[in-house]
Amino acid sequence: MTDSYAVIGSPIAHSKSPWIHAEFARQTGQDMRYEAILAPVDAFAATVAAFRERGGKGMNVTVPFKLEACEISSRLTERAGAAQAVNTFVFSSDEILGDNTDGAGLVRDIRTNLGFSLTGKRMLLMGAGGAARGVMLPLLEHKPSILTIINRTKQKAHALQQQFSRYENIVSGDYADIRGEKFDLVINATSASLQGNLPPLPPGIFAAESLAYDMMYGDGCIPFLQFAKQQGASSLADGIGMLVEQAAESFFLWRGVRPKTDQVIRGLRNL
Ligand code: ATR
């Protein structure tokens, strides 16, 4: 019987995951199907249970269910626990394993696709919501010299720093606090790009040879990436590579095969 997977969210019609996983399956010769499932916002757990009943082997979880997915998992990986959010379920007869592949996807895109090494770098992470929390552990594992978290609401940045207090190379604050500092990597993990807004970054923050990375993709990231270019960032990236890499990491968990991502990233840009 063909193994069955799905992405679950609300809304879901815009999701690129079915296209990405179909490409991965074709490329690696895996016998599987992958569908998009719209869950009523008050019936996430029941919709997941119904998919499992039908023999589903795994799921990707997207907005707004990543926190609830964490709650219904019977076991969490370390990175999902740190993120307090789940974007991948692996189902077996007796458990729901909850994982989070977002941070690994980001790190892989930056290191492997963009050829940018993270170790020893000065990193700036903008935002302190779920998106920022989800990538903290994988970034820290690559030993930056410093990871600065800034947020409009400073207390949330402090709280995120506290959550990772066993790492001594984290500082937190707001946008005004980084005036006069320079960073090698600046990651936009705010939702500002969803509204086409630019976070209130001070000028002069990009070091020579720096990378500006927006975790979103589409027209919304233009304000941040344009600002970064004007300010002298030497490389710019949107979140398409991260989207494909987090999918590849899920695919690997399910199928034990790592798909090639470069063609899929190019294909997605040309859709
Ligand atoms: P997500 O799960 O996508 O991280 P979230 O938890 O709602 O969503 O968090 C959104 C993040 O984007 C927050 O850090 C928010 O800052 P505040 O905590 O101060 O609200 C940040 N954000 C949203 N719009 C922004 C803007 N225009 N400028 C700067 N930060 C913004």
CSV table of C-alpha atoms and ligand atoms in Angstrom, one decimal:
chain,number,residue,atom,x,y,z
A,1,MET,CA,0.0,0.0,0.0
A,2,THR,CA,1.2,3.5,-0.8
A,3,ASP,CA,2.4,5.4,2.3
A,4,SER,CA,0.4,8.5,3.0
A,5,TYR,CA,1.5,11.9,4.3
A,6,ALA,CA,-0.1,15.3,4.5
A,7,VAL,CA,0.4,18.9,5.5
A,8,ILE,CA,-2.3,20.3,7.9
A,9,GLY,CA,-3.1,23.9,8.5
A,10,SER,CA,-5.6,26.7,8.2
A,11,PRO,CA,-5.6,28.2,5.6
A,12,ILE,CA,-3.8,25.5,3.5
A,13,ALA,CA,-4.6,26.1,-0.2
A,14,HIS,CA,-1.5,28.2,-0.7
A,15,SER,CA,0.9,25.6,0.7
A,16,LYS,CA,3.8,24.6,-1.4
A,17,SER,CA,4.5,21.5,0.6
A,18,PRO,CA,2.5,19.1,-1.7
A,19,TRP,CA,4.5,20.2,-4.7
A,20,ILE,CA,7.8,20.0,-2.9
A,21,HIS,CA,7.2,16.5,-1.5
A,22,ALA,CA,5.9,15.3,-4.9
A,23,GLU,CA,9.2,16.5,-6.4
A,24,PHE,CA,11.2,14.7,-3.6
A,25,ALA,CA,9.2,11.5,-4.1
A,26,ARG,CA,9.7,11.5,-7.9
A,27,GLN,CA,13.4,12.2,-7.6
A,28,THR,CA,14.1,9.5,-5.0
A,29,GLY,CA,11.6,7.0,-6.4
A,30,GLN,CA,9.6,6.7,-3.2
A,31,ASP,CA,6.1,5.2,-3.3
A,32,MET,CA,4.1,7.8,-1.3
A,33,ARG,CA,1.3,10.3,-1.5
A,34,TYR,CA,1.2,13.7,0.1
A,35,GLU,CA,-2.0,15.8,0.4
A,36,ALA,CA,-3.0,19.1,1.9
A,37,ILE,CA,-5.6,19.0,4.7
A,38,LEU,CA,-7.6,22.0,5.9
A,39,ALA,CA,-8.4,21.5,9.6
A,40,PRO,CA,-11.1,23.5,11.4
A,41,VAL,CA,-9.3,25.7,14.0
A,42,ASP,CA,-11.2,23.9,16.8
A,43,ALA,CA,-10.7,20.4,15.5
A,44,PHE,CA,-7.0,20.0,15.0
A,45,ALA,CA,-6.5,16.9,17.2
A,46,ALA,CA,-9.6,15.2,15.7
A,47,THR,CA,-8.4,15.8,12.2
A,48,VAL,CA,-4.9,14.4,13.0
A,49,ALA,CA,-6.6,11.4,14.6
A,50,ALA,CA,-8.7,10.8,11.5
A,51,PHE,CA,-5.7,10.9,9.3
A,52,ARG,CA,-3.9,8.4,11.5
A,53,GLU,CA,-7.0,6.1,11.4
A,54,ARG,CA,-6.8,6.2,7.6
A,55,GLY,CA,-3.2,4.8,7.9
A,56,GLY,CA,-1.3,8.1,7.6
A,57,LYS,CA,2.4,7.8,8.4
A,58,GLY,CA,3.4,11.4,9.0
A,59,MET,CA,2.4,15.0,8.8
A,60,ASN,CA,3.7,18.5,8.4
A,61,VAL,CA,2.0,21.0,10.6
A,62,THR,CA,1.7,24.7,9.7
A,63,VAL,CA,0.0,27.9,10.9
A,64,PRO,CA,-1.8,28.1,13.3
A,65,PHE,CA,-1.3,24.6,14.8
A,66,LYS,CA,2.4,24.3,15.7
A,67,LEU,CA,1.8,24.8,19.4
A,68,GLU,CA,-1.2,22.4,19.6
A,69,ALA,CA,0.9,19.9,17.6
A,70,CYS,CA,3.5,20.1,20.4
A,71,GLU,CA,0.7,19.4,23.0
A,72,ILE,CA,-0.7,16.3,21.3
A,73,SER,CA,2.7,14.7,20.6
A,74,SER,CA,3.4,11.7,22.8
A,75,ARG,CA,7.2,12.3,22.6
A,76,LEU,CA,9.2,15.4,21.4
A,77,THR,CA,12.7,15.6,20.0
A,78,GLU,CA,15.1,17.9,21.8
A,79,ARG,CA,14.8,20.5,19.1
A,80,ALA,CA,11.0,20.5,19.1
A,81,GLY,CA,11.1,20.8,22.9
A,82,ALA,CA,13.4,23.8,22.6
A,83,ALA,CA,11.2,25.4,19.9
A,84,GLN,CA,8.0,24.6,21.9
A,85,ALA,CA,6.5,23.9,18.5
A,86,VAL,CA,6.1,20.9,16.2
A,87,ASN,CA,6.1,21.1,12.4
A,88,THR,CA,6.6,17.4,11.7
A,89,PHE,CA,4.8,14.3,13.1
A,90,VAL,CA,6.1,10.8,12.7
A,91,PHE,CA,3.3,8.3,13.4
A,92,SER,CA,3.8,4.7,14.7
A,93,SER,CA,1.3,2.3,16.1
A,94,ASP,CA,1.9,3.5,19.7
A,95,GLU,CA,3.0,7.1,19.5
A,96,ILE,CA,3.1,10.5,17.8
A,97,LEU,CA,6.7,11.7,17.6
A,98,GLY,CA,6.8,15.5,17.3
A,99,ASP,CA,9.8,17.1,15.7
A,100,ASN,CA,10.7,20.6,14.4
A,101,THR,CA,12.8,20.8,11.3
A,102,ASP,CA,12.5,24.6,10.8
A,103,GLY,CA,15.8,25.5,12.5
A,104,ALA,CA,17.7,22.7,10.8
A,105,GLY,CA,16.3,23.8,7.5
A,106,LEU,CA,17.4,27.4,8.1
A,107,VAL,CA,20.9,26.3,9.1
A,108,ARG,CA,21.3,23.9,6.2
A,109,ASP,CA,20.2,26.6,3.7
A,110,ILE,CA,22.7,29.1,5.2
A,111,ARG,CA,25.6,26.7,5.4
A,112,THR,CA,25.2,24.3,2.5
A,113,ASN,CA,23.3,26.3,-0.1
A,114,LEU,CA,24.6,29.8,0.6
A,115,GLY,CA,28.1,28.6,1.7
A,116,PHE,CA,28.1,30.8,4.8
A,117,SER,CA,29.8,29.4,7.9
A,118,LEU,CA,28.1,30.1,11.2
A,119,THR,CA,30.9,29.3,13.7
A,120,GLY,CA,32.4,32.3,15.4
A,121,LYS,CA,30.0,34.7,13.7
A,122,ARG,CA,28.2,37.7,15.3
A,123,MET,CA,24.5,36.9,14.7
A,124,LEU,CA,21.5,39.2,15.1
A,125,LEU,CA,18.1,37.5,15.4
A,126,MET,CA,15.1,39.9,15.0
A,127,GLY,CA,11.9,38.8,16.6
A,128,ALA,CA,11.0,36.8,19.7
A,129,GLY,CA,7.9,34.9,18.7
A,130,GLY,CA,7.5,31.3,17.6
A,131,ALA,CA,9.6,31.7,14.4
A,132,ALA,CA,12.6,33.0,16.4
A,133,ARG,CA,12.3,30.5,19.1
A,134,GLY,CA,12.2,27.7,16.6
A,135,VAL,CA,15.6,28.4,15.2
A,136,MET,CA,17.5,29.3,18.4
A,137,LEU,CA,18.9,25.9,19.3
A,138,PRO,CA,20.2,24.9,15.8
A,139,LEU,CA,21.8,28.4,15.5
A,140,LEU,CA,23.5,28.1,18.9
A,141,GLU,CA,24.7,24.6,18.2
A,142,HIS,CA,26.9,26.1,15.5
A,143,LYS,CA,28.7,28.2,18.1
A,144,PRO,CA,28.3,31.8,17.1
A,145,SER,CA,30.6,34.2,18.9
A,146,ILE,CA,27.5,36.1,20.0
A,147,LEU,CA,23.8,35.7,19.3
A,148,THR,CA,21.9,39.0,19.9
A,149,ILE,CA,18.1,38.8,20.0
A,150,ILE,CA,16.2,42.0,19.5
A,151,ASN,CA,12.5,42.6,19.7
A,152,ARG,CA,10.1,45.6,19.7
A,153,THR,CA,8.8,44.3,23.0
A,154,LYS,CA,12.1,44.0,24.9
A,155,GLN,CA,10.7,41.7,27.6
A,156,LYS,CA,10.0,38.9,25.1
A,157,ALA,CA,13.6,39.0,23.9
A,158,HIS,CA,14.8,38.8,27.5
A,159,ALA,CA,12.4,35.8,28.1
A,160,LEU,CA,13.8,34.0,25.1
A,161,GLN,CA,17.4,34.6,26.3
A,162,GLN,CA,16.3,33.2,29.7
A,163,GLN,CA,15.0,30.0,28.1
A,164,PHE,CA,18.4,29.4,26.6
A,165,SER,CA,20.3,30.6,29.7
A,166,ARG,CA,22.8,27.6,29.6
A,167,TYR,CA,24.4,29.4,26.6
A,168,GLU,CA,26.5,32.3,27.8
A,169,ASN,CA,26.9,33.9,24.3
A,170,ILE,CA,23.4,35.4,24.1
A,171,VAL,CA,22.4,39.0,24.7
A,172,SER,CA,18.9,40.5,24.3
A,173,GLY,CA,17.4,43.9,23.9
A,174,ASP,CA,15.4,46.1,21.5
A,175,TYR,CA,16.3,47.8,18.2
A,176,ALA,CA,17.8,50.9,19.9
A,177,ASP,CA,20.2,48.8,21.9
A,178,ILE,CA,22.2,47.6,18.8
A,179,ARG,CA,23.1,51.1,17.6
A,180,GLY,CA,26.8,51.2,16.8
A,181,GLU,CA,27.2,47.4,16.6
A,182,LYS,CA,28.0,45.2,13.6
A,183,PHE,CA,26.8,41.7,12.7
A,184,ASP,CA,27.9,39.1,10.2
A,185,LEU,CA,24.5,37.5,9.9
A,186,VAL,CA,21.2,39.3,10.4
A,187,ILE,CA,18.1,37.1,10.4
A,188,ASN,CA,14.6,38.5,10.1
A,189,ALA,CA,12.3,36.2,12.2
A,190,THR,CA,9.6,38.8,12.7
A,191,SER,CA,6.3,38.7,11.0
A,192,ALA,CA,6.9,42.3,9.8
A,193,SER,CA,7.4,41.0,6.2
A,194,LEU,CA,3.9,39.6,6.2
A,195,GLN,CA,2.6,43.2,6.1
A,196,GLY,CA,5.5,44.4,3.9
A,197,ASN,CA,6.9,46.3,6.9
A,198,LEU,CA,10.5,47.0,7.9
A,199,PRO,CA,11.6,46.4,11.5
A,200,PRO,CA,13.1,49.6,13.0
A,201,LEU,CA,16.7,48.7,12.5
A,202,PRO,CA,19.4,51.4,13.0
A,203,PRO,CA,21.8,52.0,10.2
A,204,GLY,CA,25.4,50.6,10.0
A,205,ILE,CA,24.7,47.2,11.5
A,206,PHE,CA,26.0,45.1,8.6
A,207,ALA,CA,29.7,44.0,8.8
A,208,ALA,CA,31.8,43.4,5.7
A,209,GLU,CA,30.9,40.0,4.1
A,210,SER,CA,27.6,39.9,6.0
A,211,LEU,CA,24.5,37.9,5.1
A,212,ALA,CA,20.9,39.3,5.4
A,213,TYR,CA,18.4,36.5,5.7
A,214,ASP,CA,14.6,36.9,5.7
A,215,MET,CA,12.8,33.7,6.9
A,216,MET,CA,9.7,34.7,4.9
A,217,TYR,CA,9.5,34.7,1.1
A,218,GLY,CA,7.6,36.6,-1.5
A,219,ASP,CA,7.2,40.4,-2.0
A,220,GLY,CA,6.9,41.0,1.8
A,221,CYS,CA,10.7,40.6,2.3
A,222,ILE,CA,11.6,43.3,-0.2
A,223,PRO,CA,11.7,46.1,2.5
A,224,PHE,CA,14.2,44.3,4.7
A,225,LEU,CA,16.4,42.9,1.9
A,226,GLN,CA,16.4,46.3,0.1
A,227,PHE,CA,17.4,48.0,3.4
A,228,ALA,CA,20.2,45.4,3.9
A,229,LYS,CA,21.5,46.0,0.3
A,230,GLN,CA,21.5,49.7,0.8
A,231,GLN,CA,23.3,49.3,4.1
A,232,GLY,CA,26.1,47.2,2.5
A,233,ALA,CA,25.2,43.6,3.3
A,234,SER,CA,27.1,41.5,0.8
A,235,SER,CA,24.6,38.6,0.5
A,236,LEU,CA,20.8,38.6,0.6
A,237,ALA,CA,18.5,35.6,1.0
A,238,ASP,CA,14.8,35.0,1.4
A,239,GLY,CA,13.2,32.0,3.0
A,240,ILE,CA,12.5,29.8,0.0
A,241,GLY,CA,15.7,27.8,0.7
A,242,MET,CA,14.6,27.3,4.3
A,243,LEU,CA,11.2,26.2,3.2
A,244,VAL,CA,12.6,23.5,0.9
A,245,GLU,CA,15.3,22.4,3.4
A,246,GLN,CA,12.8,22.0,6.3
A,247,ALA,CA,10.7,19.8,4.0
A,248,ALA,CA,13.8,17.8,3.0
A,249,GLU,CA,14.5,17.2,6.7
A,250,SER,CA,11.0,15.9,7.3
A,251,PHE,CA,11.2,13.7,4.2
A,252,PHE,CA,14.4,12.3,5.5
A,253,LEU,CA,12.8,11.5,8.9
A,254,TRP,CA,9.9,9.7,7.2
A,255,ARG,CA,11.7,7.9,4.4
A,256,GLY,CA,15.4,7.7,5.5
A,257,VAL,CA,16.5,9.2,2.2
A,258,ARG,CA,17.8,12.7,1.8
A,259,PRO,CA,16.4,14.4,-1.4
A,260,LYS,CA,18.5,16.8,-3.4
A,261,THR,CA,17.1,20.3,-2.9
A,262,ASP,CA,18.9,22.6,-5.4
A,263,GLN,CA,16.6,21.9,-8.3
A,264,VAL,CA,13.5,22.0,-6.2
A,265,ILE,CA,14.5,25.5,-4.9
A,266,ARG,CA,15.0,26.6,-8.4
A,267,GLY,CA,11.8,25.1,-9.5
A,268,LEU,CA,9.8,26.8,-6.8
A,269,ARG,CA,11.2,30.2,-7.7
A,270,ASN,CA,10.0,29.6,-11.3
A,271,LEU,CA,6.5,28.3,-10.4
B,1,ATR,P1,5.7,34.0,14.8
B,1,ATR,O1,5.2,32.7,15.3
B,1,ATR,O2,5.7,34.2,13.3
B,1,ATR,O3,7.1,34.4,15.3
B,1,ATR,P2,4.5,35.8,16.7
B,1,ATR,O4,4.7,34.9,17.8
B,1,ATR,O5,3.2,36.6,16.5
B,1,ATR,O6,4.6,35.1,15.3
B,1,ATR,O7,5.7,36.9,16.7
B,1,ATR,C1,5.8,37.9,15.8
B,1,ATR,C2,7.1,38.6,16.0
B,1,ATR,O8,7.3,39.6,15.0
B,1,ATR,C3,7.2,39.3,17.3
B,1,ATR,O9,8.6,39.3,17.7
B,1,ATR,C4,6.8,40.8,17.0
B,1,ATR,O10,7.3,41.7,17.8
B,1,ATR,P3,6.5,42.1,19.2
B,1,ATR,O11,6.7,41.0,20.1
B,1,ATR,O12,7.2,43.3,19.7
B,1,ATR,O13,5.1,42.3,18.8
B,1,ATR,C5,7.5,40.9,15.6
B,1,ATR,N1,7.0,41.9,14.7
B,1,ATR,C6,5.8,42.0,14.1
B,1,ATR,N2,5.6,43.1,13.3
B,1,ATR,C7,6.8,43.8,13.5
B,1,ATR,C8,7.3,45.0,13.0
B,1,ATR,N3,6.6,45.8,12.1
B,1,ATR,N4,8.5,45.4,13.4
B,1,ATR,C9,9.2,44.7,14.2
B,1,ATR,N5,8.8,43.5,14.8
B,1,ATR,C10,7.6,43.1,14.4
